[in-house]
Tab-separated table of C-alpha atoms in Angstrom:
chain	number	residue	atom	x	y	z
T	11	MET	CA	0.000	0.000	0.000
T	12	ARG	CA	1.743	3.141	-1.244
T	13	PRO	CA	1.126	6.571	0.325
T	14	PRO	CA	-1.346	8.674	-1.676
T	15	ARG	CA	-0.019	11.417	-3.943
T	16	LEU	CA	-1.410	14.759	-2.804
T	17	GLY	CA	-1.580	18.240	-4.285
T	18	PHE	CA	-2.272	21.407	-2.319
T	19	LEU	CA	-4.399	24.140	-3.885
T	20	GLY	CA	-3.993	27.335	-1.875
T	21	VAL	CA	-1.155	27.416	0.649
T	22	GLY	CA	-1.878	30.398	2.835
T	23	TRP	CA	-1.538	29.850	6.572
T	24	ILE	CA	-4.256	27.226	6.863
T	25	GLY	CA	-3.182	25.338	3.744
T	26	ARG	CA	0.449	25.212	4.906
T	27	HIS	CA	-0.580	24.155	8.398
T	28	ARG	CA	-2.525	21.184	7.020
T	29	MET	CA	0.382	20.374	4.711
T	30	GLN	CA	2.798	20.401	7.642
T	31	ALA	CA	0.542	18.112	9.682
T	32	ILE	CA	0.283	15.590	6.838
T	33	ALA	CA	4.027	15.785	6.160
T	34	ASP	CA	4.873	15.269	9.839
T	35	ALA	CA	2.551	12.264	10.007
T	36	GLY	CA	4.233	10.702	6.966
T	37	VAL	CA	0.921	9.405	5.621
T	38	ALA	CA	1.125	10.872	2.107
T	39	GLU	CA	3.512	12.054	-0.585
T	40	ILE	CA	3.177	15.782	-1.273
T	41	VAL	CA	3.825	16.130	-4.997
T	42	GLY	CA	2.259	19.449	-6.024
T	43	ILE	CA	1.647	23.011	-4.837
T	44	ALA	CA	-0.458	25.690	-6.533
T	45	ASP	CA	-0.842	29.256	-5.288
T	46	PRO	CA	-0.885	32.560	-7.212
T	47	ALA	CA	1.281	34.231	-4.561
T	48	PRO	CA	4.954	33.238	-5.084
T	49	GLU	CA	5.818	33.905	-1.452
T	50	MET	CA	3.124	31.470	-0.319
T	51	ALA	CA	4.322	28.790	-2.716
T	52	ASP	CA	7.920	29.317	-1.573
T	53	ALA	CA	6.898	28.952	2.067
T	54	ALA	CA	5.083	25.724	1.230
T	55	ARG	CA	8.153	24.381	-0.590
T	56	ALA	CA	10.001	24.643	2.731
T	57	VAL	CA	7.578	21.984	4.024
T	58	ALA	CA	7.662	19.836	0.871
T	59	PRO	CA	10.901	20.649	-1.029
T	60	ASP	CA	10.343	17.913	-3.617
T	61	ALA	CA	6.875	19.124	-4.604
T	62	ALA	CA	6.367	20.754	-7.995
T	63	CYS	CA	5.004	24.299	-8.068
T	64	VAL	CA	2.371	24.441	-10.806
T	65	GLU	CA	-0.382	26.740	-12.046
T	66	GLY	CA	-3.810	26.163	-10.584
T	67	LEU	CA	-5.942	23.090	-10.325
T	68	ASP	CA	-5.236	22.002	-13.896
T	69	GLY	CA	-1.535	21.901	-13.140
T	70	LEU	CA	-2.110	19.811	-10.038
T	71	LEU	CA	-4.426	17.333	-11.752
T	72	ALA	CA	-1.806	16.815	-14.464
T	73	LEU	CA	0.515	15.373	-11.796
T	74	GLY	CA	-1.561	12.211	-11.420
T	75	LEU	CA	-2.883	12.899	-7.931
T	76	ASP	CA	-4.805	10.599	-5.632
T	77	GLY	CA	-6.137	13.547	-3.646
T	78	VAL	CA	-6.164	17.330	-3.476
T	79	VAL	CA	-6.299	19.564	-0.389
T	80	ILE	CA	-8.207	22.780	-1.131
T	81	ALA	CA	-7.708	25.953	0.922
T	82	THR	CA	-8.922	28.747	-1.362
T	83	PRO	CA	-11.644	31.424	-0.978
T	84	SER	CA	-15.065	29.977	-0.259
T	85	ALA	CA	-16.618	30.779	-3.646
T	86	LEU	CA	-14.097	28.442	-5.275
T	87	HIS	CA	-14.585	25.465	-2.968
T	88	ALA	CA	-17.525	23.857	-4.737
T	89	PRO	CA	-16.390	24.268	-8.359
T	90	GLN	CA	-12.811	23.243	-7.574
T	91	SER	CA	-13.954	20.217	-5.591
T	92	ILE	CA	-16.329	19.139	-8.356
T	93	ALA	CA	-13.643	19.562	-11.022
T	94	ALA	CA	-11.207	17.396	-9.056
T	95	LEU	CA	-13.789	14.722	-8.257
T	96	ARG	CA	-14.826	14.463	-11.901
T	97	GLN	CA	-11.186	13.646	-12.678
T	98	GLY	CA	-11.302	10.811	-10.125
T	99	VAL	CA	-9.312	12.708	-7.487
T	100	ALA	CA	-10.368	12.591	-3.825
T	101	VAL	CA	-10.900	15.945	-2.081
T	102	PHE	CA	-10.208	17.438	1.333
T	103	CYS	CA	-11.643	20.964	1.428
T	104	GLN	CA	-11.659	23.811	3.884
T	105	LYS	CA	-15.047	24.789	5.266
T	106	PRO	CA	-17.501	25.821	4.068
T	107	LEU	CA	-17.668	23.202	1.339
T	108	GLY	CA	-20.136	25.508	-0.419
T	109	ARG	CA	-21.909	28.813	0.132
T	110	SER	CA	-25.319	27.128	0.207
T	111	ALA	CA	-26.852	23.705	0.629
T	112	ALA	CA	-27.279	23.551	-3.162
T	113	GLU	CA	-23.544	24.023	-3.693
T	114	VAL	CA	-22.668	21.503	-0.989
T	115	ARG	CA	-25.134	18.991	-2.424
T	116	GLY	CA	-23.510	19.413	-5.829
T	117	VAL	CA	-20.090	18.507	-4.409
T	118	VAL	CA	-21.399	15.536	-2.452
T	119	GLU	CA	-23.229	14.208	-5.502
T	120	ALA	CA	-20.055	14.598	-7.569
T	121	ALA	CA	-18.141	12.606	-4.957
T	122	ARG	CA	-20.781	9.900	-4.942
T	123	ALA	CA	-20.891	9.731	-8.747
T	124	ALA	CA	-17.094	9.465	-8.910
T	125	ASP	CA	-16.996	7.098	-5.906
T	126	ARG	CA	-14.247	9.204	-4.350
T	127	LEU	CA	-13.494	10.127	-0.742
T	128	LEU	CA	-14.645	13.603	0.297
T	129	GLY	CA	-13.528	15.317	3.487
T	130	VAL	CA	-14.171	18.778	4.942
T	131	ASP	CA	-11.955	20.452	7.509
T	132	LEU	CA	-14.526	20.676	10.302
T	133	SER	CA	-11.590	20.517	12.648
T	134	TYR	CA	-13.255	20.991	16.048
T	135	ARG	CA	-14.638	17.469	15.731
T	136	ALA	CA	-11.025	16.317	16.079
T	137	THR	CA	-10.375	17.884	19.478
T	138	ASP	CA	-9.892	15.378	22.256
T	139	ALA	CA	-12.377	17.377	24.334
T	140	MET	CA	-15.257	17.056	21.832
T	141	ARG	CA	-14.502	13.425	21.086
T	142	ARG	CA	-14.752	12.578	24.774
T	143	ILE	CA	-18.050	14.408	25.076
T	144	ARG	CA	-19.408	12.607	22.025
T	145	ALA	CA	-18.414	9.292	23.579
T	146	LYS	CA	-20.335	10.190	26.757
T	147	LEU	CA	-23.379	11.140	24.699
T	148	ARG	CA	-23.261	7.814	22.867
T	149	GLU	CA	-22.980	5.970	26.183
T	150	GLY	CA	-26.149	7.709	27.358
T	151	ALA	CA	-24.270	9.340	30.234
T	152	LEU	CA	-26.336	12.522	29.896
T	153	GLY	CA	-29.693	10.809	29.557
T	154	GLN	CA	-32.112	12.435	27.105
T	155	VAL	CA	-30.452	15.594	25.804
T	156	HIS	CA	-32.951	18.451	25.637
T	157	ALA	CA	-30.790	21.583	25.347
T	158	VAL	CA	-27.511	22.579	23.693
T	159	ASP	CA	-25.845	26.002	23.934
T	160	LEU	CA	-23.375	26.854	21.154
T	161	VAL	CA	-21.083	29.910	21.159
T	162	PHE	CA	-18.242	31.150	18.966
T	163	HIS	CA	-17.378	34.813	19.556
T	164	ASN	CA	-14.215	36.191	18.002
T	165	ALA	CA	-12.830	39.533	19.180
T	166	TYR	CA	-11.175	39.842	15.769
T	167	GLY	CA	-12.485	39.619	12.245
T	168	PRO	CA	-10.977	38.110	9.119
T	169	ASP	CA	-8.116	40.084	7.589
T	170	LYS	CA	-8.788	39.167	3.946
T	171	PRO	CA	-11.226	41.349	1.985
T	172	TRP	CA	-12.996	38.425	0.301
T	173	PHE	CA	-14.479	37.349	3.644
T	174	LYS	CA	-16.556	40.563	3.603
T	175	ASP	CA	-17.729	40.077	0.010
T	176	ARG	CA	-20.906	37.999	0.090
T	177	ALA	CA	-20.414	36.773	-3.485
T	178	GLN	CA	-17.073	35.246	-2.510
T	179	SER	CA	-17.760	34.183	1.078
T	180	GLY	CA	-21.459	33.309	1.008
T	181	GLY	CA	-21.945	35.005	4.367
T	182	GLY	CA	-20.192	36.444	7.383
T	183	CYS	CA	-19.568	35.071	10.858
T	184	LEU	CA	-22.363	32.496	10.536
T	185	MET	CA	-20.763	30.997	7.432
T	186	ASP	CA	-17.263	31.273	8.931
T	187	LEU	CA	-17.824	30.271	12.577
T	188	GLY	CA	-21.426	29.140	12.885
T	189	VAL	CA	-20.792	26.243	10.507
T	190	HIS	CA	-18.488	24.750	13.141
T	191	LEU	CA	-21.123	25.084	15.866
T	192	VAL	CA	-23.956	23.552	13.844
T	193	ASP	CA	-21.705	20.732	12.715
T	194	LEU	CA	-20.400	20.031	16.236
T	195	ALA	CA	-23.872	19.768	17.731
T	196	LEU	CA	-25.395	17.617	14.986
T	197	TRP	CA	-22.293	15.399	14.782
T	198	ALA	CA	-22.170	14.911	18.563
T	199	LEU	CA	-25.849	13.934	18.578
T	200	ASP	CA	-25.469	11.593	15.550
T	201	PHE	CA	-27.255	13.927	13.135
T	202	PRO	CA	-30.830	13.911	14.422
T	203	ALA	CA	-33.641	15.271	12.252
T	204	VAL	CA	-34.193	19.043	12.451
T	205	ALA	CA	-37.792	20.199	12.836
T	206	ASP	CA	-37.528	23.984	12.886
T	207	VAL	CA	-34.927	26.727	12.476
T	208	SER	CA	-35.171	30.421	13.263
T	209	GLY	CA	-32.531	33.087	13.535
T	210	GLN	CA	-31.325	36.569	12.764
T	211	ALA	CA	-28.129	38.035	11.376
T	212	PHE	CA	-26.845	41.520	12.223
T	213	ALA	CA	-24.304	43.941	10.775
T	214	LYS	CA	-23.098	46.625	13.193
T	215	GLY	CA	-26.170	46.006	15.323
T	216	VAL	CA	-28.713	46.261	12.496
T	217	PRO	CA	-30.807	43.228	11.414
T	218	LEU	CA	-29.574	42.070	8.053
T	219	ALA	CA	-31.508	40.552	5.166
T	220	ARG	CA	-29.927	37.635	3.316
T	221	ASP	CA	-29.790	39.696	0.119
T	222	ALA	CA	-28.030	42.649	1.749
T	223	ALA	CA	-24.726	43.741	0.241
T	224	GLN	CA	-22.776	43.398	3.480
T	225	VAL	CA	-22.217	40.240	5.497
T	226	GLU	CA	-23.222	39.673	9.104
T	227	ASP	CA	-20.893	40.203	12.045
T	228	PHE	CA	-23.305	38.740	14.634
T	229	ALA	CA	-25.833	35.926	14.366
T	230	LEU	CA	-28.296	34.208	16.682
T	231	ALA	CA	-30.314	31.072	15.977
T	232	THR	CA	-32.615	28.532	17.566
T	233	ILE	CA	-32.651	25.032	16.085
T	234	THR	CA	-35.386	22.653	17.253
T	235	LEU	CA	-34.891	18.939	16.701
T	236	GLU	CA	-37.718	16.501	16.015
T	237	SER	CA	-37.063	15.064	19.489
T	238	GLY	CA	-38.025	18.454	20.938
T	239	ALA	CA	-34.458	19.297	21.969
T	240	VAL	CA	-33.451	22.910	21.391
T	241	LEU	CA	-30.062	24.144	20.166
T	242	ARG	CA	-29.238	27.822	20.743
T	243	LEU	CA	-26.442	29.374	18.720
T	244	ALA	CA	-24.576	32.683	18.923
T	245	CYS	CA	-21.525	33.687	16.896
T	246	SER	CA	-19.752	36.910	15.992
T	247	TRP	CA	-16.775	38.771	14.624
T	248	TRP	CA	-15.336	41.823	16.412
T	249	LEU	CA	-17.391	41.247	19.562
T	250	HIS	CA	-16.431	43.176	22.705
T	251	ALA	CA	-15.785	39.860	24.405
T	252	GLY	CA	-13.101	40.895	26.902
T	253	ARG	CA	-10.878	38.139	25.515
T	254	ASP	CA	-9.657	36.848	22.180
T	255	ALA	CA	-12.379	34.247	21.780
T	256	ALA	CA	-15.284	32.584	23.565
T	257	ILE	CA	-15.928	29.099	22.167
T	258	SER	CA	-18.190	26.512	23.753
T	259	ALA	CA	-20.671	23.712	23.176
T	260	GLU	CA	-22.693	22.758	26.261
T	261	PHE	CA	-25.045	19.771	26.331
T	262	TYR	CA	-27.745	19.288	28.984
T	263	GLY	CA	-29.797	16.154	29.500
T	264	THR	CA	-31.998	14.414	32.025
T	265	GLY	CA	-29.017	12.572	33.487
T	266	GLY	CA	-26.247	15.151	33.371
T	267	GLY	CA	-24.461	17.842	31.427
T	268	ALA	CA	-21.220	18.237	29.519
T	269	ALA	CA	-19.281	21.246	28.297
T	270	PHE	CA	-16.626	21.855	25.654
T	271	ARG	CA	-14.946	25.210	26.323
T	272	ASN	CA	-11.883	27.150	25.306
T	273	ILE	CA	-9.473	28.125	28.066
T	274	GLY	CA	-8.443	31.712	28.786
T	275	GLY	CA	-9.757	33.062	25.500
T	276	SER	CA	-7.529	30.712	23.479
T	277	PHE	CA	-8.374	29.621	19.940
T	278	TYR	CA	-6.439	26.384	20.465
T	279	ASP	CA	-6.727	25.156	24.079
T	280	PHE	CA	-9.916	23.338	25.070
T	281	GLU	CA	-11.241	21.447	28.053
T	282	ALA	CA	-14.183	19.112	28.507
T	283	ALA	CA	-16.144	18.437	31.678
T	284	LEU	CA	-19.012	16.183	32.714
T	285	PHE	CA	-21.591	17.559	35.183
T	286	ARG	CA	-23.772	15.802	37.762
T	287	GLY	CA	-25.764	18.293	39.786
T	288	THR	CA	-23.169	20.554	41.412
T	289	SER	CA	-20.231	18.214	40.791
T	290	SER	CA	-17.893	18.358	37.819
T	291	GLU	CA	-15.583	15.721	36.355
T	292	THR	CA	-12.785	16.737	34.002
T	293	LEU	CA	-12.785	14.735	30.779
T	294	ALA	CA	-9.996	16.440	28.817
T	295	THR	CA	-7.445	19.216	29.193
T	296	PRO	CA	-4.602	20.585	27.051
T	297	PRO	CA	-2.155	19.963	25.524
T	298	ASP	CA	-3.851	18.582	22.432
T	299	GLU	CA	-2.383	19.024	18.944
T	300	TRP	CA	-5.703	18.816	17.132
T	301	GLY	CA	-5.431	21.456	14.392
T	302	GLY	CA	-4.293	19.207	11.549
T	303	ARG	CA	-5.797	15.988	12.861
T	304	THR	CA	-8.786	15.936	10.491
T	305	ALA	CA	-6.510	16.370	7.466
T	306	VAL	CA	-4.174	13.616	8.644
T	307	GLU	CA	-7.079	11.248	9.248
T	308	TRP	CA	-8.446	11.944	5.755
T	309	ALA	CA	-5.042	11.249	4.189
T	310	THR	CA	-4.654	8.095	6.277
T	311	ARG	CA	-8.042	6.868	5.155
T	312	LEU	CA	-7.235	7.725	1.549
T	313	ALA	CA	-4.196	5.442	1.764
T	314	GLN	CA	-6.564	2.598	2.648
T	315	SER	CA	-9.427	3.383	0.253
T	316	ASN	CA	-10.344	6.283	-2.013
T	317	ARG	CA	-14.017	5.324	-2.187
T	318	PHE	CA	-16.989	7.510	-1.288
T	319	ASP	CA	-18.054	7.575	2.353
T	320	ALA	CA	-21.804	8.099	2.795
T	321	SER	CA	-21.218	10.133	5.962
T	322	ALA	CA	-20.403	13.008	3.569
T	323	LEU	CA	-24.157	13.382	3.090
T	324	HIS	CA	-24.227	15.081	6.489
T	325	PHE	CA	-22.299	18.024	5.047
T	326	VAL	CA	-25.549	18.862	3.241
T	327	ASP	CA	-27.516	18.653	6.506
T	328	VAL	CA	-25.284	21.278	8.109
T	329	ALA	CA	-25.441	23.598	5.099
T	330	ALA	CA	-29.235	23.287	5.011
T	331	VAL	CA	-29.464	24.536	8.612
T	332	LEU	CA	-27.336	27.579	7.752
T	333	ASP	CA	-29.590	28.289	4.753
T	334	ARG	CA	-32.638	28.162	7.016
T	335	ILE	CA	-31.076	30.551	9.549
T	336	TYR	CA	-30.386	33.105	6.832
T	337	ALA	CA	-33.857	32.659	5.319
T	338	SER	CA	-35.526	33.024	8.720
T	339	GLY	CA	-33.852	36.369	9.304
T	340	GLN	CA	-35.053	37.635	5.953
T	341	ASP	CA	-38.598	36.446	6.667
T	342	ARG	CA	-38.547	38.195	10.041
T	343	ILE	CA	-37.524	41.494	8.444
T	344	HIS	CA	-40.373	41.077	5.950
T	345	ALA	CA	-42.887	40.436	8.721
T	346	SER	CA	-41.783	43.494	10.718
T	347	THR	CA	-41.704	45.923	7.766
T	348	GLY	CA	-44.514	44.557	5.633
T	349	GLN	CA	-42.259	44.800	2.594
T	350	GLU	CA	-41.531	41.947	0.260
T	351	PRO	CA	-37.884	40.887	0.591
T	352	GLN	CA	-35.921	40.781	-2.608
T	353	SER	CA	-35.436	37.345	-4.060
T	354	CYS	CA	-32.207	35.754	-2.959
T	355	PRO	CA	-31.167	32.818	-5.140
T	356	ALA	CA	-28.474	30.515	-3.862
T	357	PRO	CA	-25.002	31.269	-5.222
T	358	SER	CA	-24.363	29.410	-8.437
T	359	SER	CA	-21.898	26.552	-8.533
T	360	PRO	CA	-20.286	26.187	-11.964
T	361	ALA	CA	-18.730	22.896	-12.942
T	362	ALA	CA	-15.291	24.508	-13.027
T	363	PRO	CA	-13.720	27.903	-12.250
T	364	ALA	CA	-13.230	30.355	-15.065
T	365	SER	CA	-9.456	30.199	-15.180
T	366	SER	CA	-6.412	28.508	-13.751
T	367	ALA	CA	-5.467	31.730	-12.002
T	368	ALA	CA	-8.848	31.880	-10.273
T	369	ARG	CA	-8.615	28.221	-9.334
T	370	SER	CA	-5.381	28.771	-7.454
T	371	ALA	CA	-6.375	31.870	-5.476
T	372	ALA	CA	-5.289	31.276	-1.893
T	373	SER	CA	-7.504	31.632	1.130
């Protein structure tokens, strides 16, 4: 069993970090790098000195890859993933996989049609803290879960202009951070059916319609499961949080509670605890090198089999919840103003990007 041949499309900070994790694990051969910024490509070559620097996705696919790792702006994720999958190449993509459920569904269907492995870097699943909580949930240690509180507040905002361009990003903090929260909760609970979704997005304190030019910097949502359990979500950029970040997922059931929380405002250090009444049991504490773990596990699995994994269908479930949060906010604005909201079609997902240069734009 030979290690899979991988190409990396987009090697900004996140792309290089995932490359370094895979290189350190020794689970794949890094054969190609594509990025329009020469300084980014040069930095990546320091990690993989034998890799060829090529132009865009076409250049990578010409290298005879088994898989491609995509870390480009969000608008490119779906078309680049589909183009690679149609060439029989497995894909590991940064989140969000698409800017809408329609885009995500298009990628998943392409993976299923090609019978190729599809992974998304929903990296908080890989933390030791969340994995221990999920194990407790599966054991029934919390009894019947009826409430989940989800928070991701970031005292900073993204430093790249495309994040603030709805056409490129698909949305603001909800698309960037909320996707992790929705995914964590549904994944931890084994993807239960969702009955109802409501929410509201804000920009500088003003309720924001889905078809507004700007993206949201604050979002709230309530997600009701068919079981009756309620998930409450809050996420933001540039919040006056008194610390760098506030990140948590708290689960409450008839038999106990459990919490996943960041420590001291850190983006990287997490703890997990199990609650019984007023007592608390620590489940996990730092250190935990989790950042590249999802990428390494995808590459490890690819070495064993490149075939489609049906669990990828859940990527559509998560995207559908985000769509419903955005749509709910628009409906609420309509109800309060009595004005018809403008139509807001889902972003289109072409089969392939317009050019090689566009395909290689780094995130």
